[in-house]
Short mmCIF file of C-alpha atoms and ligand atoms in Angstrom, two decimals:
data_model
loop_
_atom_site.label_atom_id
_atom_site.label_comp_id
_atom_site.label_asym_id
_atom_site.label_seq_id
_atom_site.Cartn_x
_atom_site.Cartn_y
_atom_site.Cartn_z
CA UNK N 831 96.71 80.59 -5.13
CA UNK N 832 99.18 83.11 -3.72
CA UNK N 833 97.32 83.25 -0.37
CA UNK N 834 97.24 79.46 -0.01
CA UNK N 835 100.95 79.18 -0.86
CA UNK N 836 101.86 82.00 1.50
CA UNK N 837 100.13 80.37 4.42
CA UNK N 838 101.75 76.99 3.68
CA UNK N 839 105.16 78.59 3.25
CA UNK N 840 104.67 80.96 6.17
CA UNK N 841 105.94 83.80 3.99
CA UNK N 842 103.02 86.22 4.26
CA UNK N 843 105.45 89.10 4.71
CA UNK N 844 107.32 88.60 1.41
CA UNK N 845 106.71 91.27 -1.23
CA UNK N 846 106.83 88.81 -4.12
CA UNK N 847 107.19 85.13 -4.91
CA UNK N 848 109.69 85.81 -7.67
CA UNK N 849 111.72 89.02 -7.85
CA UNK N 850 113.67 89.83 -11.01
CA UNK N 851 116.59 92.23 -11.23
CA UNK N 852 116.60 94.09 -14.57
CA UNK N 853 113.76 94.88 -16.99
CA UNK N 854 115.62 94.26 -20.24
CA UNK N 855 114.01 91.84 -22.70
CA UNK N 856 115.24 88.80 -20.79
CA UNK N 857 114.02 89.98 -17.38
CA UNK N 858 110.62 90.82 -18.85
CA UNK N 859 110.32 87.46 -20.64
CA UNK N 860 111.27 85.61 -17.45
CA UNK N 861 108.70 87.69 -15.54
CA UNK N 862 105.98 87.08 -18.14
CA UNK N 863 106.39 83.31 -18.06
CA UNK N 864 106.60 83.17 -14.25
CA UNK N 865 103.46 85.32 -13.87
CA UNK N 866 101.55 83.16 -16.36
CA UNK N 867 101.74 80.37 -13.75
CA UNK N 868 99.71 82.49 -11.32
CA UNK N 869 102.39 83.60 -8.88
CA UNK N 870 103.34 87.10 -7.70
CA UNK N 871 106.22 88.59 -9.72
CA UNK N 872 108.06 91.90 -9.34
CA UNK N 873 110.84 93.41 -11.46
CA UNK N 874 113.27 95.91 -9.96
CA UNK N 875 114.79 98.18 -12.62
CA UNK N 876 117.24 101.01 -12.12
CA UNK N 877 116.07 102.99 -15.13
CA UNK N 878 113.21 105.48 -14.95
CA UNK N 879 111.80 104.40 -18.30
CA UNK N 880 112.05 100.83 -19.59
CA UNK N 881 114.10 100.49 -22.78
CA UNK N 882 115.72 103.94 -22.72
CA UNK N 883 118.47 104.67 -23.54
CA UNK N 884 118.66 102.08 -26.27
CA UNK N 885 121.93 100.23 -27.02
CA UNK N 886 121.20 97.49 -29.53
CA UNK N 887 121.02 96.99 -33.31
CA UNK N 888 117.78 95.05 -32.92
CA UNK N 889 118.42 92.43 -35.59
CA UNK N 890 116.23 89.47 -34.56
CA UNK N 891 115.57 86.31 -36.53
CA UNK N 892 111.98 85.52 -37.47
CA UNK N 893 112.45 81.91 -36.30
CA UNK N 894 113.81 83.08 -32.96
CA UNK N 895 110.91 85.48 -32.42
CA UNK N 896 108.45 82.68 -33.25
CA UNK N 897 110.20 80.42 -30.73
CA UNK N 898 109.70 83.12 -28.09
CA UNK N 899 106.01 83.47 -29.02
CA UNK N 900 106.68 86.96 -30.39
CA UNK N 901 105.88 86.44 -34.07
CA UNK N 902 103.06 89.01 -33.96
CA UNK N 903 105.03 92.11 -32.97
CA UNK N 904 103.12 95.37 -33.50
CA UNK N 905 104.16 96.98 -36.81
CA UNK N 906 105.43 100.20 -35.17
CA UNK N 907 108.21 98.26 -33.39
CA UNK N 908 109.63 96.86 -36.64
CA UNK N 909 111.92 99.12 -38.67
CA UNK N 910 112.61 96.65 -41.48
CA UNK N 911 110.57 93.51 -42.22
CA UNK N 912 112.59 92.46 -45.25
CA UNK N 913 116.00 91.12 -44.21
CA UNK N 914 116.60 88.05 -46.39
CA UNK N 915 120.30 87.52 -45.79
CA UNK N 916 123.76 88.98 -45.38
CA UNK N 917 126.63 90.12 -47.55
CA UNK N 918 130.09 89.33 -46.19
CA UNK N 919 133.03 91.58 -47.14
CA UNK N 920 136.72 90.72 -46.85
CA UNK N 921 139.20 93.47 -45.87
CA UNK N 922 139.99 94.12 -49.57
CA UNK N 923 136.33 94.07 -50.63
CA UNK N 924 135.82 90.49 -51.88
CA UNK N 925 132.17 89.70 -51.26
CA UNK N 926 129.84 86.74 -51.02
CA UNK N 927 126.13 86.68 -50.14
CA UNK N 928 123.91 84.35 -48.20
CA UNK N 929 120.34 85.03 -49.27
CA UNK N 930 117.03 83.20 -48.99
CA UNK N 931 113.74 83.91 -50.75
CA UNK N 932 111.82 84.64 -47.56
CA UNK N 933 112.38 87.17 -44.78
CA UNK N 934 114.93 85.81 -42.29
CA UNK N 935 115.09 88.61 -39.76
CA UNK N 936 113.47 91.83 -38.63
CA UNK N 937 115.19 95.00 -37.57
CA UNK N 938 113.35 96.24 -34.52
CA UNK N 939 113.40 99.38 -32.40
CA UNK N 940 114.84 97.94 -29.17
CA UNK N 941 113.40 100.60 -26.85
CA UNK N 942 109.86 99.99 -28.17
CA UNK N 943 110.47 96.22 -28.11
CA UNK N 944 111.42 96.35 -24.40
CA UNK N 945 108.33 98.46 -23.68
CA UNK N 946 106.12 96.04 -25.58
CA UNK N 947 107.44 93.15 -23.46
CA UNK N 948 106.81 95.19 -20.32
CA UNK N 949 103.17 95.77 -21.35
CA UNK N 950 102.73 92.05 -22.06
CA UNK N 951 104.19 91.14 -18.66
CA UNK N 952 102.10 93.77 -16.87
CA UNK N 953 98.96 92.32 -18.45
CA UNK N 954 99.96 88.96 -16.93
CA UNK N 955 100.21 90.68 -13.51
CA UNK N 956 103.92 91.57 -13.21
CA UNK N 957 104.69 94.55 -10.97
CA UNK N 958 107.41 96.88 -12.41
CA UNK N 959 109.35 98.82 -9.79
CA UNK N 960 111.41 101.43 -11.67
CA UNK N 961 114.09 103.77 -10.32
CA UNK N 962 115.31 100.96 -8.07
CA UNK N 963 119.03 100.24 -8.31
CA UNK N 964 119.70 96.83 -6.81
CA UNK N 965 122.80 96.73 -4.64
CA UNK N 966 122.79 93.19 -3.33
CA UNK N 967 120.79 89.92 -3.27
CA UNK N 968 121.24 87.56 -0.32
CA UNK N 969 119.59 84.22 0.31
CA UNK N 970 118.99 83.33 3.94
CA UNK N 971 119.31 79.53 4.24
CA UNK N 972 117.42 79.41 7.59
CA UNK N 973 114.33 81.38 6.52
CA UNK N 974 114.66 80.23 2.91
CA UNK N 975 114.01 83.74 1.66
CA UNK N 976 115.84 86.16 -0.57
CA UNK N 977 116.48 89.74 0.50
CA UNK N 978 117.23 92.23 -2.24
CA UNK N 979 118.77 95.46 -1.08
CA UNK N 980 118.23 98.42 -3.40
CA UNK N 981 118.66 102.13 -3.64
CA UNK N 982 115.41 103.97 -4.36
CA UNK N 983 116.81 106.49 -6.82
CA UNK N 984 113.83 108.84 -6.44
CA UNK N 985 113.75 108.88 -2.65
CA UNK N 986 117.55 108.46 -2.41
CA UNK N 987 117.02 105.84 0.28
CA UNK N 988 118.22 102.26 0.72
CA UNK N 989 115.37 99.75 0.98
CA UNK N 990 114.75 96.00 0.91
CA UNK N 991 112.54 93.74 -1.18
CA UNK N 992 111.93 90.15 -0.05
CA UNK N 993 110.97 87.18 -2.18
CA UNK N 994 111.19 83.39 -2.32
CA UNK N 995 113.15 83.19 -5.56
CA UNK N 996 115.19 85.79 -7.44
CA UNK N 997 116.29 85.97 -11.06
CA UNK N 998 119.29 88.11 -11.95
CA UNK N 999 118.76 89.57 -15.45
CA UNK N 1000 120.89 92.68 -15.07
CA UNK N 1001 122.59 92.47 -18.48
CA UNK N 1002 126.25 93.24 -18.97
CA UNK N 1003 126.67 95.03 -15.62
CA UNK N 1004 128.73 92.54 -13.64
CA UNK N 1005 128.41 93.73 -10.07
CA UNK N 1006 125.07 92.25 -8.99
CA UNK N 1007 125.75 88.88 -10.58
CA UNK N 1008 129.07 88.67 -8.81
CA UNK N 1009 127.76 89.94 -5.47
CA UNK N 1010 124.95 87.36 -5.58
CA UNK N 1011 127.54 84.59 -5.59
CA UNK N 1012 127.73 83.70 -9.29
CA UNK N 1013 131.06 83.38 -11.07
CA UNK N 1014 132.30 86.60 -12.54
CA UNK N 1015 132.46 86.80 -16.35
CA UNK N 1016 136.04 87.80 -17.11
CA UNK N 1017 136.64 91.34 -18.31
CA UNK N 1018 138.32 89.92 -21.44
CA UNK N 1019 134.95 88.57 -22.61
CA UNK N 1020 133.47 92.06 -22.99
CA UNK N 1021 133.87 94.15 -26.12
CA UNK N 1022 132.82 97.75 -26.38
CA UNK N 1023 130.37 98.25 -29.21
CA UNK N 1024 129.61 101.58 -30.90
CA UNK N 1025 126.69 102.20 -33.17
CA UNK N 1026 125.48 105.11 -35.31
CA UNK N 1027 122.10 105.64 -36.95
CA UNK N 1028 123.12 107.01 -40.35
CA UNK N 1029 121.03 108.56 -43.15
CA UNK N 1030 121.70 109.18 -46.86
CA UNK N 1031 123.92 106.18 -47.52
CA UNK N 1032 124.21 105.08 -51.13
CA UNK N 1033 124.16 101.52 -52.56
CA UNK N 1034 122.21 100.09 -49.64
CA UNK N 1035 120.18 96.90 -50.17
CA UNK N 1036 117.19 96.90 -47.81
CA UNK N 1037 117.10 93.08 -47.92
CA UNK N 1038 120.70 92.50 -46.87
CA UNK N 1039 122.73 93.07 -43.72
CA UNK N 1040 126.42 93.81 -44.44
CA UNK N 1041 129.22 92.24 -42.40
CA UNK N 1042 132.68 93.74 -42.99
CA UNK N 1043 135.47 91.59 -41.62
CA UNK N 1044 138.98 92.77 -40.82
CA UNK N 1045 141.10 91.78 -37.90
CA UNK N 1046 143.02 95.04 -38.29
CA UNK N 1047 139.92 97.24 -38.20
CA UNK N 1048 137.72 95.27 -35.80
CA UNK N 1049 139.79 92.57 -34.08
CA UNK N 1050 137.56 90.02 -32.34
CA UNK N 1051 134.40 91.20 -34.12
CA UNK N 1052 133.31 93.01 -37.34
CA UNK N 1053 131.57 96.10 -38.69
CA UNK N 1054 127.86 95.74 -39.47
CA UNK N 1055 125.50 97.77 -41.62
CA UNK N 1056 121.87 96.97 -40.85
CA UNK N 1057 119.48 98.77 -43.22
CA UNK N 1058 116.37 100.40 -41.79
CA UNK N 1059 115.33 101.85 -45.19
CA UNK N 1060 116.72 102.16 -48.75
CA UNK N 1061 119.08 104.92 -47.59
CA UNK N 1062 119.44 104.63 -43.79
CA UNK N 1063 121.08 102.05 -41.56
CA UNK N 1064 122.44 101.20 -38.15
CA UNK N 1065 126.19 100.98 -38.50
CA UNK N 1066 128.15 99.44 -35.66
CA UNK N 1067 131.48 98.06 -34.72
CA UNK N 1068 132.89 96.28 -31.72
CA UNK N 1069 136.46 95.31 -31.15
CA UNK N 1070 138.98 94.16 -28.61
CA UNK N 1071 140.75 97.50 -29.16
CA UNK N 1072 139.86 100.43 -26.96
CA UNK N 1073 138.43 102.91 -27.82
CA UNK N 1074 136.83 101.38 -30.89
CA UNK N 1075 134.86 104.54 -31.75
CA UNK N 1076 137.95 105.57 -33.77
CA UNK N 1077 137.68 102.39 -35.83
CA UNK N 1078 134.00 103.12 -36.61
CA UNK N 1079 134.84 106.67 -37.74
CA UNK N 1080 137.72 105.28 -39.78
CA UNK N 1081 135.36 102.81 -41.45
CA UNK N 1082 132.87 105.48 -42.50
CA UNK N 1083 135.37 108.14 -43.53
CA UNK N 1084 138.38 106.25 -44.92
CA UNK N 1085 137.73 102.53 -45.47
CA UNK N 1086 138.41 102.05 -49.21
CA UNK N 1087 135.57 99.60 -49.88
CA UNK N 1088 132.80 101.81 -48.43
CA UNK N 1089 133.87 105.45 -48.01
CA UNK N 1090 132.28 106.63 -51.28
CA UNK N 1091 128.90 105.44 -50.04
CA UNK N 1092 129.02 107.83 -47.08
CA UNK N 1093 129.92 111.07 -48.90
CA UNK N 1094 126.44 112.58 -48.42
CA UNK N 1095 125.58 110.75 -45.21
CA UNK N 1096 124.77 112.24 -41.81
CA UNK N 1097 124.84 110.64 -38.36
CA UNK N 1098 121.51 110.99 -36.54
CA UNK N 1099 122.23 109.17 -33.30
CA UNK N 1100 125.24 107.67 -31.56
CA UNK N 1101 125.18 104.96 -28.93
CA UNK N 1102 127.41 102.40 -27.30
CA UNK N 1103 127.15 99.30 -25.17
CA UNK N 1104 128.94 96.21 -24.04
CA UNK N 1105 128.86 92.99 -26.05
CA UNK N 1106 129.71 89.66 -24.43
CA UNK N 1107 131.62 87.10 -26.48
CA UNK N 1108 132.31 83.62 -25.05
CA UNK N 1109 131.37 84.59 -21.51
CA UNK N 1110 128.92 81.75 -20.90
CA UNK N 1111 128.41 80.79 -17.23
CA UNK N 1112 127.84 77.07 -16.69
CA UNK N 1113 126.45 77.29 -13.14
CA UNK N 1114 123.38 79.50 -13.36
CA UNK N 1115 121.42 78.49 -10.27
CA UNK N 1116 121.97 78.55 -6.54
CA UNK N 1117 119.67 78.37 -3.51
CA UNK N 1118 116.83 80.83 -4.19
CA UNK N 1119 118.52 82.37 -7.21
CA UNK N 1120 118.84 82.03 -11.00
CA UNK N 1121 120.85 84.10 -13.45
CA UNK N 1122 119.94 84.63 -17.11
CA UNK N 1123 120.51 86.64 -20.30
CA UNK N 1124 123.65 88.73 -20.78
CA UNK N 1125 124.28 88.50 -17.02
CA UNK N 1126 124.87 84.76 -17.60
CA UNK N 1127 126.80 85.31 -20.86
CA UNK N 1128 124.03 83.63 -22.89
CA UNK N 1129 124.96 85.40 -26.14
CA UNK N 1130 126.13 84.10 -29.51
CA UNK N 1131 129.93 84.12 -29.67
CA UNK N 1132 129.76 84.79 -33.40
CA UNK N 1133 127.78 88.05 -33.21
CA UNK N 1134 127.25 88.92 -29.54
CA UNK N 1135 123.47 88.82 -30.16
CA UNK N 1136 121.66 87.76 -27.03
CA UNK N 1137 117.99 88.64 -27.33
CA UNK N 1138 116.86 85.31 -28.79
CA UNK N 1139 119.28 82.95 -26.99
CA UNK N 1140 118.91 84.86 -23.70
CA UNK N 1141 115.16 84.98 -24.31
CA UNK N 1142 115.00 81.20 -24.60
CA UNK N 1143 116.97 80.79 -21.35
CA UNK N 1144 115.03 83.58 -19.61
CA UNK N 1145 111.72 81.97 -20.50
CA UNK N 1146 112.94 78.71 -18.94
CA UNK N 1147 114.20 80.62 -15.86
CA UNK N 1148 110.78 82.23 -15.34
CA UNK N 1149 108.94 78.93 -15.65
CA UNK N 1150 111.29 77.05 -13.31
CA UNK N 1151 111.19 79.86 -10.73
CA UNK N 1152 107.38 79.66 -10.78
CA UNK N 1153 107.46 75.86 -10.55
CA UNK N 1154 109.70 76.11 -7.50
CA UNK N 1155 107.12 78.34 -5.79
CA UNK N 1156 104.33 75.90 -6.66
CA UNK N 1157 106.47 72.94 -5.48
CA UNK N 1158 107.45 74.89 -2.33
CA UNK N 1159 111.09 74.13 -2.95
CA UNK N 1160 113.52 76.97 -3.65
CA UNK N 1161 116.66 74.88 -3.08
CA UNK N 1162 119.41 74.62 -5.71
CA UNK N 1163 118.43 70.96 -6.06
CA UNK N 1164 115.11 72.07 -7.56
CA UNK N 1165 116.26 75.22 -9.33
CA UNK N 1166 119.09 73.54 -11.22
CA UNK N 1167 116.41 72.12 -13.54
CA UNK N 1168 116.88 75.52 -15.19
CA UNK N 1169 120.57 74.79 -15.89
CA UNK N 1170 119.67 71.39 -17.31
CA UNK N 1171 116.91 72.71 -19.58
CA UNK N 1172 118.70 75.71 -21.10
CA UNK N 1173 121.81 73.61 -21.69
CA UNK N 1174 119.74 70.98 -23.47
CA UNK N 1175 118.38 73.62 -25.81
CA UNK N 1176 121.40 75.90 -26.28
CA UNK N 1177 124.73 74.48 -25.10
CA UNK N 1178 125.81 72.67 -28.28
CA UNK N 1179 124.99 75.82 -30.30
CA UNK N 1180 127.00 77.98 -27.90
CA UNK N 1181 129.97 75.59 -28.10
CA UNK N 1182 129.98 75.54 -31.93
CA UNK N 1183 129.78 79.32 -32.10
CA UNK N 1184 132.58 79.65 -29.54
CA UNK N 1185 134.80 77.39 -31.65
CA UNK N 1186 133.98 79.34 -34.82
CA UNK N 1187 134.77 82.65 -33.08
CA UNK N 1188 138.05 81.20 -31.77
CA UNK N 1189 139.09 80.29 -35.35
CA UNK N 1190 138.03 83.61 -36.92
CA UNK N 1191 139.83 85.60 -34.21
CA UNK N 1192 143.06 83.92 -35.27
CA UNK N 1193 142.77 84.80 -38.95
CA UNK N 1194 145.05 87.60 -40.12
CA UNK N 1195 143.62 89.81 -42.87
CA UNK N 1196 145.79 87.86 -45.37
CA UNK N 1197 144.24 84.57 -44.19
CA UNK N 1198 140.74 86.11 -44.34
CA UNK N 1199 141.32 86.90 -48.03
CA UNK N 1200 142.15 83.22 -48.67
CA UNK N 1201 138.99 82.14 -46.81
CA UNK N 1202 136.89 84.46 -49.00
CA UNK N 1203 138.61 83.17 -52.17
CA UNK N 1204 137.77 79.58 -51.19
CA UNK N 1205 134.15 80.37 -50.32
CA UNK N 1206 133.60 82.24 -53.59
CA UNK N 1207 135.43 79.72 -55.84
CA UNK N 1208 133.67 76.67 -54.32
CA UNK N 1209 130.16 78.16 -54.03
CA UNK N 1210 130.24 77.48 -50.32
CA UNK N 1211 127.64 80.21 -49.81
CA UNK N 1212 125.07 77.75 -51.27
CA UNK N 1213 125.91 75.23 -48.53
CA UNK N 1214 125.46 77.94 -45.92
CA UNK N 1215 122.06 78.87 -47.40
CA UNK N 1216 121.04 75.21 -47.22
CA UNK N 1217 122.20 74.48 -43.65
CA UNK N 1218 122.40 77.88 -41.97
CA UNK N 1219 120.18 79.57 -39.41
CA UNK N 1220 120.87 82.91 -37.70
CA UNK N 1221 120.43 81.50 -34.19
CA UNK N 1222 121.31 77.80 -34.59
CA UNK N 1223 124.69 77.83 -36.28
CA UNK N 1224 125.97 74.39 -35.20
CA UNK N 1225 124.66 72.48 -38.26
CA UNK N 1226 126.23 74.80 -40.81
CA UNK N 1227 129.54 74.87 -38.94
CA UNK N 1228 129.66 71.06 -38.86
CA UNK N 1229 128.91 70.89 -42.61
CA UNK N 1230 131.60 73.48 -43.34
CA UNK N 1231 134.25 71.61 -41.36
CA UNK N 1232 133.56 68.48 -43.43
CA UNK N 1233 133.77 70.28 -46.80
CA UNK N 1234 136.93 69.22 -48.74
CA UNK N 1235 137.68 72.80 -49.87
CA UNK N 1236 137.53 74.01 -46.25
CA UNK N 1237 139.84 71.19 -45.10
CA UNK N 1238 142.32 72.15 -47.86
CA UNK N 1239 141.95 75.80 -46.89
CA UNK N 1240 142.62 75.05 -43.21
CA UNK N 1241 145.94 73.48 -44.18
CA UNK N 1242 146.81 76.50 -46.40
CA UNK N 1243 145.99 79.19 -43.83
CA UNK N 1244 147.49 77.41 -40.80
CA UNK N 1245 150.82 79.30 -41.11
CA UNK N 1246 148.89 82.61 -41.32
CA UNK N 1247 147.01 82.16 -38.05
CA UNK N 1248 147.91 84.35 -35.10
CA UNK N 1249 147.98 82.80 -31.63
C1 FAD O 1639 125.83 97.83 -29.89
C2 FAD O 1639 125.05 96.56 -29.60
C3 FAD O 1639 124.29 95.98 -30.60
C4 FAD O 1639 123.59 94.79 -30.35
N1 FAD O 1639 122.84 94.24 -31.34
C5 FAD O 1639 122.12 93.11 -31.12
C6 FAD O 1639 121.29 92.55 -32.13
O1 FAD O 1639 121.20 93.09 -33.24
N2 FAD O 1639 120.59 91.40 -31.84
C7 FAD O 1639 120.68 90.81 -30.61
O2 FAD O 1639 120.04 89.75 -30.38
N3 FAD O 1639 121.45 91.32 -29.63
C8 FAD O 1639 122.17 92.45 -29.84
N4 FAD O 1639 122.93 92.99 -28.85
C9 FAD O 1639 122.98 92.30 -27.55
C10 FAD O 1639 121.69 92.59 -26.78
O3 FAD O 1639 121.55 93.98 -26.61
C11 FAD O 1639 121.75 91.87 -25.42
O4 FAD O 1639 122.05 90.51 -25.61
C12 FAD O 1639 120.40 92.00 -24.70
O5 FAD O 1639 120.10 93.35 -24.43
C13 FAD O 1639 120.43 91.21 -23.39
O6 FAD O 1639 119.25 91.44 -22.68
P1 FAD O 1639 119.25 91.41 -21.08
O7 FAD O 1639 117.83 91.62 -20.68
O8 FAD O 1639 120.01 90.23 -20.59
O9 FAD O 1639 120.14 92.68 -20.67
P2 FAD O 1639 119.85 94.23 -20.89
O10 FAD O 1639 119.09 94.46 -22.14
O11 FAD O 1639 121.17 94.90 -20.75
O12 FAD O 1639 118.91 94.61 -19.68
C14 FAD O 1639 119.38 94.60 -18.35
C15 FAD O 1639 118.52 95.54 -17.53
O13 FAD O 1639 118.97 95.44 -16.17
C16 FAD O 1639 119.02 96.74 -15.63
N5 FAD O 1639 119.97 96.72 -14.51
C17 FAD O 1639 121.32 96.50 -14.56
N6 FAD O 1639 121.86 96.55 -13.33
C18 FAD O 1639 120.82 96.81 -12.49
C19 FAD O 1639 120.74 97.00 -11.07
N7 FAD O 1639 121.81 96.95 -10.29
N8 FAD O 1639 119.53 97.26 -10.53
C20 FAD O 1639 118.40 97.33 -11.30
N9 FAD O 1639 118.43 97.18 -12.64
C21 FAD O 1639 119.63 96.91 -13.23
C22 FAD O 1639 119.48 97.60 -16.80
O14 FAD O 1639 119.15 98.96 -16.58
C23 FAD O 1639 118.71 96.99 -17.95
O15 FAD O 1639 117.43 97.58 -18.12
C24 FAD O 1639 123.65 94.18 -29.06
C25 FAD O 1639 124.40 94.78 -28.05
C26 FAD O 1639 125.09 95.96 -28.31
C27 FAD O 1639 125.89 96.59 -27.20
#
């Protein structure tokens, strides 16, 4: 197939049909689905070892994994198979729970997850080129080919890789996306996230993720506790404040609603990373190029999670890139099918989550207390259990906005909002 296409295209000299920048989960999923269509796919990755260092909590919904065809993850990748819901805490410690009878999400080891995806993609024929830091990607309109310039970090030499189509999946690093001609995600859309792996925590429920809200402690986000056993958890915080590491330490050592639970605890690992909130790019294709995953801001504005939503978009990107090779058309006219398809599947969800995040960001801690009071008094958690889904949050948000108690609440908290 490749030989026939190459001779028709006259591109015998190209190193790959589709070249992907970045071997995170989204790059690997795009690669896997492109390679499944029988074309030649390479991934250029700056790291020496895929997945390391790790920078993610790894909370992934079971439904989302099924949608990505990843419902049969090897057991060693999964750290907790029993997440059934979440407990939400107000700044003063009011709490409500959203819990279902069945497992809703897994906690996975992100480094092993990324390696598992790499192995799957390699089996489908994808060529991983590690230690290659991409510097630039340029499409030549005359030859209709893409030239990727990279630094070979082992040989310390600049080199080039040519392909017919490229997919930028470089995560939250902005430079490549911007240099390849896509709109830059504004700096304001990035939050710095810090996470600790902590042992010997008391009062942990292995079935429940904890979300601690406070616009004083974590403005623009929240603190999460994601259990990996009865006594250990990943504890993280992101915020618009810099540096937010102080807020995470404050939470563990001083925060009145939790500090007693950490008296005997010890921190085993510390990590940090960038979380993108409301940074969605609308134009994600150009001649010979697509952009996907965190690089395209395809994360949930409510939580910053991007493995499932980015994975859905990345899968589409890989398929469309392969189709463009098979159709011998790498123009934007063809490739923008990718924009159309991911928007059809995800855009209304992204918009609802962006609106929800916009509202929550404006709630002072006093207003948050009133929201919790209303939810608890009116059993609104039951409505969320009925309509909610970790990845598709539009339905539950619509139902909430129509609830009489929420409408009344909106009128009460309006004077407490900060703009
Ligand atoms: C603290 C924290 C916790 C999180 N928790 C969750 C969670 O629980 N659930 C969830 O769904 N999401 C979570 N996320 C978000 C999630 O990590 C991202 O949405 C996801 O990693 C996006 O995948 P990606 O493949 O687009 O990017 P990445 O995973 O960032 O992968 C990009 C890859 O591109 C490579 N790269 C970058 N630039 C270049 C270059 N110039 N040349 C070559 N290679 C390059 C990088 O080395 C990297 O391997 C969390 C994020 C943080 C920071």
